[in-house]
mmCIF file of C-alpha atoms in Angstrom:
data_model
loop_
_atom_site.group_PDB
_atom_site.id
_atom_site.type_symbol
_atom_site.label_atom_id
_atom_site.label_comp_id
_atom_site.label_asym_id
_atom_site.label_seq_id
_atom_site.Cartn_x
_atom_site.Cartn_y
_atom_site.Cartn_z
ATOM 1 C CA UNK A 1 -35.440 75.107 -24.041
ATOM 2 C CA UNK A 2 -32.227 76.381 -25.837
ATOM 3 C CA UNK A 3 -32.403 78.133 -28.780
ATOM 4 C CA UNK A 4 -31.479 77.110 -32.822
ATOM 5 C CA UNK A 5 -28.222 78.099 -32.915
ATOM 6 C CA UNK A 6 -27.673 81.883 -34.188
ATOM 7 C CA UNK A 7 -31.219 82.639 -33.024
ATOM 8 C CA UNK A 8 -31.417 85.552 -30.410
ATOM 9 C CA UNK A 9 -31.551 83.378 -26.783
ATOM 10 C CA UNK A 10 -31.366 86.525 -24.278
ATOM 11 C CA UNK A 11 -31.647 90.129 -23.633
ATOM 12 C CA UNK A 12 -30.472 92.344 -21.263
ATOM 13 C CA UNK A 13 -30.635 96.022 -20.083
ATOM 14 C CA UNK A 14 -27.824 98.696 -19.513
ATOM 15 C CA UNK A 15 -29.518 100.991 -17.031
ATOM 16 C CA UNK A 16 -28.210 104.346 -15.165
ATOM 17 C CA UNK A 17 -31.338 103.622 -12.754
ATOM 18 C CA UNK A 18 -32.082 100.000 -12.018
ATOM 19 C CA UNK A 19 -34.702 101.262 -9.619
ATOM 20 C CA UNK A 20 -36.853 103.511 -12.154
ATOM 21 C CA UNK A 21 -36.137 100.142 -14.416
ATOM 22 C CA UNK A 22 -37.781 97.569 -11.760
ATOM 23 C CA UNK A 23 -40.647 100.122 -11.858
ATOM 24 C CA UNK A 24 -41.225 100.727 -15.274
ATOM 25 C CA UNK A 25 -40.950 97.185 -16.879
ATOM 26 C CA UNK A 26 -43.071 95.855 -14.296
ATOM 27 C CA UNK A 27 -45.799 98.711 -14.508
ATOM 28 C CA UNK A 28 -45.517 98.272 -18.535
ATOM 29 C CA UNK A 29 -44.810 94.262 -18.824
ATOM 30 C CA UNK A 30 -46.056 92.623 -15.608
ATOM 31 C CA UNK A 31 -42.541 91.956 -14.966
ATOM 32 C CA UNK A 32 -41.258 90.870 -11.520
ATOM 33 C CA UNK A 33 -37.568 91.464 -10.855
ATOM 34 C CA UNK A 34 -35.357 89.241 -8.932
ATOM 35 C CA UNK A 35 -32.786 89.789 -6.474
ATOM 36 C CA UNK A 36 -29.389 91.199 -7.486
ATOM 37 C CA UNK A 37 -26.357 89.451 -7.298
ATOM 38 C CA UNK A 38 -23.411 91.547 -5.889
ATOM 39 C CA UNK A 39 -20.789 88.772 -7.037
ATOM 40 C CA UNK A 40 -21.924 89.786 -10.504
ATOM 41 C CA UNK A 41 -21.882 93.486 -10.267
ATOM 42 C CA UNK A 42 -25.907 94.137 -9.451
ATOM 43 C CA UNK A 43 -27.111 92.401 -12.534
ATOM 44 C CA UNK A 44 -30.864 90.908 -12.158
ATOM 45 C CA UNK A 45 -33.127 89.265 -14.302
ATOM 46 C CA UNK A 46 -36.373 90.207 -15.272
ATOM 47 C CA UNK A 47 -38.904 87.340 -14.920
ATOM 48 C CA UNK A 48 -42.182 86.967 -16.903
ATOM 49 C CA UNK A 49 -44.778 84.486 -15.655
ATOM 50 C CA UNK A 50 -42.333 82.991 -13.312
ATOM 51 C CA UNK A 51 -39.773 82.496 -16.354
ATOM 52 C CA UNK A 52 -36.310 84.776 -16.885
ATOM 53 C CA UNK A 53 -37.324 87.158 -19.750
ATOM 54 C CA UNK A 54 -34.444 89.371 -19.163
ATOM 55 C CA UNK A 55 -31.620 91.178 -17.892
ATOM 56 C CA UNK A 56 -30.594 94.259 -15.849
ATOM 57 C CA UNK A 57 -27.051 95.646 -15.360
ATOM 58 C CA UNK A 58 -26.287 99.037 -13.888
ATOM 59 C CA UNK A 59 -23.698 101.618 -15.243
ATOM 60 C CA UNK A 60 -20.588 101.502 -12.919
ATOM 61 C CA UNK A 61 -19.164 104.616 -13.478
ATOM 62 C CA UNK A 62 -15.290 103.952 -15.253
ATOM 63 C CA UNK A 63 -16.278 99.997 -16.085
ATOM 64 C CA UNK A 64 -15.523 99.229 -19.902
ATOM 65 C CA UNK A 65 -18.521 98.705 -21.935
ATOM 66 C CA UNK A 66 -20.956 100.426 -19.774
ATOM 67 C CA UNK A 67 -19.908 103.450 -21.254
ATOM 68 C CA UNK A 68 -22.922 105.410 -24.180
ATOM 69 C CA UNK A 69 -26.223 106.137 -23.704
ATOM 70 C CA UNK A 70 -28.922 103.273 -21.853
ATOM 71 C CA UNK A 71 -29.781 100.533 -23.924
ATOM 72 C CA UNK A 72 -30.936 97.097 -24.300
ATOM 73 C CA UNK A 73 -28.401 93.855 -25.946
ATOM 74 C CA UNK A 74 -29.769 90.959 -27.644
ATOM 75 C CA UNK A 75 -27.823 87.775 -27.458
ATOM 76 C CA UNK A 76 -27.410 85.286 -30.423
ATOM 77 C CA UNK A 77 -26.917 81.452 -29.468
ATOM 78 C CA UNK A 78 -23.579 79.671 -29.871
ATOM 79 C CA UNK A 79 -22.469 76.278 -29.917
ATOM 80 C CA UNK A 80 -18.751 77.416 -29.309
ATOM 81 C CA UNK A 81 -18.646 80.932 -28.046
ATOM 82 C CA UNK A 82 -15.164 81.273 -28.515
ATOM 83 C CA UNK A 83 -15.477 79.663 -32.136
ATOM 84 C CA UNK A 84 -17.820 82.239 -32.647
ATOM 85 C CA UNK A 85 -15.504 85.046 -31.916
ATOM 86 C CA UNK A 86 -12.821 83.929 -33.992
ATOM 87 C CA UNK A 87 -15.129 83.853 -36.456
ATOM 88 C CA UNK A 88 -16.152 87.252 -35.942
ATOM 89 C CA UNK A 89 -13.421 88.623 -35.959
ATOM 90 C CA UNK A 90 -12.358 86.645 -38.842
ATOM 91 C CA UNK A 91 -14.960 88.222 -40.787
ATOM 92 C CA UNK A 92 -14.701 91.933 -39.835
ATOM 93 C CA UNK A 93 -16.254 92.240 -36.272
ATOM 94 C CA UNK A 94 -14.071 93.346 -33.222
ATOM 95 C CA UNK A 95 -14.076 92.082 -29.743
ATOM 96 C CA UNK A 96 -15.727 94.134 -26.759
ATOM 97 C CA UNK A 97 -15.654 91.784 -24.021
ATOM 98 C CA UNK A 98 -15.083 88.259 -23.123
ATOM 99 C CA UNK A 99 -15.695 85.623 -23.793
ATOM 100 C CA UNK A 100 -15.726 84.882 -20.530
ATOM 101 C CA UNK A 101 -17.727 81.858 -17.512
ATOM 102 C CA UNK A 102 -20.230 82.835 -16.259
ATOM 103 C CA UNK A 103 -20.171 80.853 -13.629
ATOM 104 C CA UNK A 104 -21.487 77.534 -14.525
ATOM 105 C CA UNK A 105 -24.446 79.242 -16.362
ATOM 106 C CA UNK A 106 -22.941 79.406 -19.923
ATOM 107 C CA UNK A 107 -20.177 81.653 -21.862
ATOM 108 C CA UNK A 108 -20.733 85.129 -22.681
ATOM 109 C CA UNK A 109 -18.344 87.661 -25.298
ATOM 110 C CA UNK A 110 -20.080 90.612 -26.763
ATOM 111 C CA UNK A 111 -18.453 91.669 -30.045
ATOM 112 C CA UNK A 112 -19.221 94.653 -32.772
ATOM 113 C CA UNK A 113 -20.123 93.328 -35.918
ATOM 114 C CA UNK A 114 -18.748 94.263 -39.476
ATOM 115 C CA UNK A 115 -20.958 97.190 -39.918
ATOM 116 C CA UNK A 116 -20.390 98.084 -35.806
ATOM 117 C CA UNK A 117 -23.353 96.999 -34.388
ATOM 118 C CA UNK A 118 -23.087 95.372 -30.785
ATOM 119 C CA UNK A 119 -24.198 92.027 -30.506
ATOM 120 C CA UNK A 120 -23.714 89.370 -27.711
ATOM 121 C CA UNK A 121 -22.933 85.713 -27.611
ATOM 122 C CA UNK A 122 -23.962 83.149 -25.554
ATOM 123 C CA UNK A 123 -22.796 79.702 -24.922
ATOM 124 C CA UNK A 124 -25.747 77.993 -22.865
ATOM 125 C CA UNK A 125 -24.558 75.713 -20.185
ATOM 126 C CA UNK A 126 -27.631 75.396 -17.468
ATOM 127 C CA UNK A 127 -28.661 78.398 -18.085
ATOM 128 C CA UNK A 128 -30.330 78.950 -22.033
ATOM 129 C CA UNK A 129 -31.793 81.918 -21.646
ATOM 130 C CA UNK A 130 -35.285 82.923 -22.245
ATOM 131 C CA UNK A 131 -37.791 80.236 -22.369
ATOM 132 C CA UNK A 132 -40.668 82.023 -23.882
ATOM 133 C CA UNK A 133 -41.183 83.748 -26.951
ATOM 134 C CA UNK A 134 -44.633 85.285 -28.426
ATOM 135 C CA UNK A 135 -46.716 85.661 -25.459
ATOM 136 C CA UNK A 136 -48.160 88.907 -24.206
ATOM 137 C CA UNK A 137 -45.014 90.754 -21.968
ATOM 138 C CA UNK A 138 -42.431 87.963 -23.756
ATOM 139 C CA UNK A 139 -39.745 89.920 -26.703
ATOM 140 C CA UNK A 140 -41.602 88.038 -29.879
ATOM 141 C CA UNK A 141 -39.155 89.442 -32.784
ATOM 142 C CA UNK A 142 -35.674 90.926 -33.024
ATOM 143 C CA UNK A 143 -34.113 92.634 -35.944
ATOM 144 C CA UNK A 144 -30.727 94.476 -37.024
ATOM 145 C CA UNK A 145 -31.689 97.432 -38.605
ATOM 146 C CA UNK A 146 -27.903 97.971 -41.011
ATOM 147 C CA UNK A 147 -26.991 100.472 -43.763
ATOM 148 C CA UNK A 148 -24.777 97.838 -45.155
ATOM 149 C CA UNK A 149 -27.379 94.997 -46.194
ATOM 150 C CA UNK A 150 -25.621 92.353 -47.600
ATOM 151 C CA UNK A 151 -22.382 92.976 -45.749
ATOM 152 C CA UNK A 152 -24.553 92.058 -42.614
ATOM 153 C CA UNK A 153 -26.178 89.303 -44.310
ATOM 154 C CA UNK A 154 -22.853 87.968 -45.105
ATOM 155 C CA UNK A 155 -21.565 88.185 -42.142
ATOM 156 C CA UNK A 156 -24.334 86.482 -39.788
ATOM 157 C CA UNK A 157 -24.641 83.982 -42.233
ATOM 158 C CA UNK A 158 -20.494 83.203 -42.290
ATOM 159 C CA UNK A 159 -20.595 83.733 -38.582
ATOM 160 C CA UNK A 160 -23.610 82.878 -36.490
ATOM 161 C CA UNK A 161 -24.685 80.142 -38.998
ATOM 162 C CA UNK A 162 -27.845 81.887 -40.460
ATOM 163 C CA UNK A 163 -29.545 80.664 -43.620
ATOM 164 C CA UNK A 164 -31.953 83.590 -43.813
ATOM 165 C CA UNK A 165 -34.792 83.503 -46.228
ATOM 166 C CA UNK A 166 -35.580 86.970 -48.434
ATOM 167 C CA UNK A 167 -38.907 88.218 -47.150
ATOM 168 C CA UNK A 168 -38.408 91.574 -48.962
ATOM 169 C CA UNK A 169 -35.975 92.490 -51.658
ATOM 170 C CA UNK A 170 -36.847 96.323 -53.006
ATOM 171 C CA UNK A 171 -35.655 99.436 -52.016
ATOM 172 C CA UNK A 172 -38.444 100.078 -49.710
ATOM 173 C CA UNK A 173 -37.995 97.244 -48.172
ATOM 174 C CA UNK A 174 -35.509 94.680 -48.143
ATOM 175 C CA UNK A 175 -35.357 92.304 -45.154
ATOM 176 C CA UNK A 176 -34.081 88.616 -44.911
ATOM 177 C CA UNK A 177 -35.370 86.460 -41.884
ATOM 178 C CA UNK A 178 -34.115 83.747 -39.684
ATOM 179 C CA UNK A 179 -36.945 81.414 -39.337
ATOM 180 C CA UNK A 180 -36.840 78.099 -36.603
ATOM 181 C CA UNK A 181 -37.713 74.275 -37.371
ATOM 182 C CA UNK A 182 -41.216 75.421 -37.197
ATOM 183 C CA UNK A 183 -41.148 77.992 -39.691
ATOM 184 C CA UNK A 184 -41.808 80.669 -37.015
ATOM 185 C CA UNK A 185 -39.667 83.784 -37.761
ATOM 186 C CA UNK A 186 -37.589 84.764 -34.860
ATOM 187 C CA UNK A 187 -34.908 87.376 -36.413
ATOM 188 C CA UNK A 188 -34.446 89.556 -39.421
ATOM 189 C CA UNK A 189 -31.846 91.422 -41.101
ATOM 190 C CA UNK A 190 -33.466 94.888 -42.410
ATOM 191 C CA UNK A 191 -31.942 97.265 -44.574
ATOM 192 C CA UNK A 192 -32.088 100.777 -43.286
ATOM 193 C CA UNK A 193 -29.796 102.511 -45.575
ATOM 194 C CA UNK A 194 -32.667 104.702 -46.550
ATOM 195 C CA UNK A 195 -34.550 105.641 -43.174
ATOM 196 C CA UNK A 196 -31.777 105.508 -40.519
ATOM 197 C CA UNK A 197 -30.977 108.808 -39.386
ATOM 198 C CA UNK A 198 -27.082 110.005 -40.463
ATOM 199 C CA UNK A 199 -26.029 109.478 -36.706
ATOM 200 C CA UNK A 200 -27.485 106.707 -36.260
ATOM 201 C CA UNK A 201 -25.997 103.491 -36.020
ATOM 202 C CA UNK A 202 -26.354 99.708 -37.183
ATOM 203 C CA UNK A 203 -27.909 98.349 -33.914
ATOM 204 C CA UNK A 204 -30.115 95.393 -32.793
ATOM 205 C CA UNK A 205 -33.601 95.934 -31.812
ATOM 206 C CA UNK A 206 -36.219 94.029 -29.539
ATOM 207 C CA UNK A 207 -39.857 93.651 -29.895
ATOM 208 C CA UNK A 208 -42.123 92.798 -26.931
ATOM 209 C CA UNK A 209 -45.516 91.448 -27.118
ATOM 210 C CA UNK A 210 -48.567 93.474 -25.882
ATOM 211 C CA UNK A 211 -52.329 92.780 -25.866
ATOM 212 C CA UNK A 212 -52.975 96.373 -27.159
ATOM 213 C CA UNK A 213 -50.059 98.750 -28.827
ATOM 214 C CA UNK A 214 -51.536 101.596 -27.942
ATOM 215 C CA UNK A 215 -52.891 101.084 -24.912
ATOM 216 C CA UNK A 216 -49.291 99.548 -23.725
ATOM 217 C CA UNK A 217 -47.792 103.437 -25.567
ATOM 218 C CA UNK A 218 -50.390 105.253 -23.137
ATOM 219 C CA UNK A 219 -48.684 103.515 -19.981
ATOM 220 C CA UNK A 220 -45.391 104.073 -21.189
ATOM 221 C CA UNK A 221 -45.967 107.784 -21.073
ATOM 222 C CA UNK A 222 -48.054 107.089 -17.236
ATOM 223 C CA UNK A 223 -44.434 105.280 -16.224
ATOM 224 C CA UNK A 224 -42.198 108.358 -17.707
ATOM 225 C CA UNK A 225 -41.178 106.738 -20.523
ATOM 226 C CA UNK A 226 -41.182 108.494 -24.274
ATOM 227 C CA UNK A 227 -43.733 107.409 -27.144
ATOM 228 C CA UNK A 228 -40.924 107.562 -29.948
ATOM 229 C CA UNK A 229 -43.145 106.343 -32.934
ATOM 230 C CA UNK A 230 -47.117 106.162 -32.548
ATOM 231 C CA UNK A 231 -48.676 102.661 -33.409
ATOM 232 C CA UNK A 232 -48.977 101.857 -37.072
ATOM 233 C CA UNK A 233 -50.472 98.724 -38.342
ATOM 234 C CA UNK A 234 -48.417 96.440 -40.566
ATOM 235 C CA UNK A 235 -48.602 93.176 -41.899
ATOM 236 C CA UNK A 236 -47.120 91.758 -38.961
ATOM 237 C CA UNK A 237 -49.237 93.463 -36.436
ATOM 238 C CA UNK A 238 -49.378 97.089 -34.828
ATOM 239 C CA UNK A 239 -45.913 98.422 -34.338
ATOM 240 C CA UNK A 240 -44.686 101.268 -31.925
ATOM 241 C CA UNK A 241 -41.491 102.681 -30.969
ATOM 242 C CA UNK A 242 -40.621 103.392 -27.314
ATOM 243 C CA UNK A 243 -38.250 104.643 -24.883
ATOM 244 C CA UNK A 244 -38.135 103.977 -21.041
ATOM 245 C CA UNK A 245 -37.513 106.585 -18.477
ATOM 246 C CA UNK A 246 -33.899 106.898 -18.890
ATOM 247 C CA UNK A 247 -33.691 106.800 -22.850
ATOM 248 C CA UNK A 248 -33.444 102.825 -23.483
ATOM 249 C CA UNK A 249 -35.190 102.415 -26.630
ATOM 250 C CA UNK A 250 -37.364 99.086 -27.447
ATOM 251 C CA UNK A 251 -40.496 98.064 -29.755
ATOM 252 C CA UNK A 252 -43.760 96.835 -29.177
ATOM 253 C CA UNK A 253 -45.810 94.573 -31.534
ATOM 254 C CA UNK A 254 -50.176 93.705 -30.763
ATOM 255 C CA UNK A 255 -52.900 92.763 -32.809
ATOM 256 C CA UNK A 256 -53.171 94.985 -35.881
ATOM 257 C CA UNK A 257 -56.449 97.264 -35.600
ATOM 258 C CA UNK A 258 -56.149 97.813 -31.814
ATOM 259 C CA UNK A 259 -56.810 101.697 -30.634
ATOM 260 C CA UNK A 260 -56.107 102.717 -34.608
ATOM 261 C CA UNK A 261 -60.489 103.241 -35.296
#
């Protein structure tokens, strides 16, 4: 199944520890973890139900762009990665790495966007990524949180090929969406001008599915990871805010109601 072009297609971890990672995600998610492949420097993927969910690449100490805190990349879908570069960089972004074969599983470049948040790009060959979205342990949602709104807009829109929809247009919240043929929303642009901490930056987040936020928050803490933000229901279902063992920070979205009585 490949993905609507622009729509988030993969995601992958930058770890210090792949072996507290293997642990963790599979204690948390039910994920199994295959084998890693030295001819691509000890990355792995994550499976989920037998299917590749995600990712894994260890820091190599001195290696370009493993340098900054651990931390999970989202990858958008691309027709013509190296179309989708120039773009970029047509439009503001910069070039971090790439794009570059990966073997004969598709075309990778990760670039910075206009506003600097890291984003990767993926050409699908015979490999296109993640094959299941929504399911408990599978990422359901994936948003750019931006202080610069319609800059970012702009520029996934000129780049990626969006045509997001406004779900949300006030200062308290303003959010446009990338829905798919079905209508499902898969990605949103939120603006985050006025809760983003001043050192934060724009970045990319991931949201995983659970049966239960807060029991799923109570084995994150078991694991050694960090409860960042407590469950809170929403219209779109109980949110939390997590970090694993070595600081990599990713969401969680259940059923609304669940553990909040």
């Amino acid at each position: 199944m490949t993905r609507p072009i622009g729509a988030p297609c993969w995601m992958d971890l930058l770890t210090s520890d792949t072996a507290r990672a293997r642990e963790f995600y599979g204690g948390l998610f039910g994920w199994t973890a295959g084998d890693a492949a030295e001819e691509f420097g000890g990355y792995f993927m994550f499976f989920a139900g037998g299917a590749p969910v995600a990712g894994c690449m260890p820091k190599v100490p001195g290696m370009p762009g493993t340098e900054g805190p651990d931390s999970w990349g989202v990858y958008l879908s691309s027709a013509d990665a190296k179309g989708t570069v120039d773009k970029a960089l047509a439009h503001g972004g910069t070039l971090r790495d790439g794009p570059m074969d990966i073997a004969d599983l598709g075309v990778q470049a990760i670039i910075t966007d206009d506003t600097g948040a890291r984003i990767g790009v993926w050409q699908a060959k015979s490999f296109p990524g993640i094959s299941a979205f929504g399911p408990v342990g599978t990422p359901s949602y994936f948003e750019l949180i931006t202080r610069d709104y319609a800059k970012s807009v702009a520029f996934y829109t000129d780049v990626c090929g969006w045509q997001p929809e406004v779900a949300g247009d006030t200062d308290e919240f303003r959010l446009s969406v990338l829905k798919d043929s079905d209508g499902e929303t898969i990605a949103g642009i939120m603006d985050g001008a006025g809760f983003l901490p001043p050192d934060a930056v724009d970045q990319w987040q991931l949201y995983i599915q659970v049966a239960d936020t807060d029991a799923a928050l109570a084995r994150v803490t078991e694991l050694g990871g960090t409860v960042v933000q407590p469950g809170i229901d929403t219209p779109y279902g109980r949110l939390a805010t997590a970090t694993d063992p070595t600081g990599a920070p990713f969401k969680l979205v259940g059923p609304a109601g669940e553990g909040s009585a």
